Amino acid sequence: DAKYGETVGAVVVLRADAAEDALRGHCAEHLASFKVPVRIVALDAIPKGPTGKLQRRRMAELIGAG
């Protein structure tokens, strides 16, 4: 973003019949344009710590925000 220096990214687990382009198209159809992810990282599983909590910092690193 020119004003804030931030962009939207997403870390997702895709179904077998899904594709990143389809996800981006769905987001563009249902979200405001500034909320559509610029970068999408597809994983087999969302990273979790030993207690089962989502590792938000790890996900930020994966999309290049960390």
XYZ file of C-alpha atoms in Angstrom:
66
model
C 0.000 0.000 0.000
C 1.389 3.373 -0.927
C 0.000 5.056 2.179
C 0.627 2.477 4.918
C 3.269 0.230 3.347
C 1.197 -2.899 3.993
C -0.544 -5.467 1.809
C -2.965 -8.270 2.595
C -1.637 -11.808 2.635
C -3.234 -15.133 3.461
C -1.963 -18.477 4.707
C -4.482 -21.166 3.773
C -5.037 -24.901 3.586
C -6.656 -25.574 0.215
C -9.036 -28.431 -0.483
C -7.928 -30.887 -3.135
C -10.348 -29.389 -5.685
C -9.391 -25.752 -4.971
C -6.799 -23.480 -6.562
C -5.182 -20.213 -5.522
C -6.664 -18.405 -8.523
C -10.155 -19.554 -7.577
C -9.623 -18.370 -4.000
C -8.386 -14.982 -5.193
C -11.413 -14.710 -7.521
C -13.791 -15.596 -4.679
C -12.188 -12.943 -2.465
C -12.403 -10.332 -5.224
C -16.072 -11.129 -5.671
C -16.999 -10.940 -1.976
C -14.533 -8.488 -0.420
C -13.574 -4.863 -0.907
C -10.627 -4.528 -3.300
C -8.201 -3.484 -0.556
C -9.003 -6.678 1.392
C -8.186 -9.116 -1.443
C -4.927 -10.966 -0.615
C -1.972 -9.968 -2.754
C -0.010 -13.021 -1.669
C -1.495 -16.423 -0.859
C 0.600 -19.189 0.691
C -0.954 -22.657 0.537
C 0.193 -25.176 3.148
C -0.697 -28.740 4.110
C -1.473 -27.542 7.651
C -1.553 -24.236 9.500
C 1.506 -24.024 11.799
C 0.623 -24.548 15.455
C 2.701 -24.490 18.617
C 2.948 -27.174 21.304
C -0.210 -25.869 22.999
C -2.214 -25.978 19.761
C -2.338 -22.225 19.236
C -1.776 -20.816 15.757
C 1.749 -19.505 15.215
C 0.872 -16.053 13.916
C 4.482 -14.912 13.702
C 5.416 -17.984 11.638
C 2.525 -17.288 9.262
C 3.607 -13.637 8.972
C 7.103 -14.833 8.049
C 5.650 -17.140 5.383
C 3.850 -14.278 3.636
C 6.855 -11.987 3.969
C 5.532 -9.727 6.705
C 7.925 -10.809 9.434
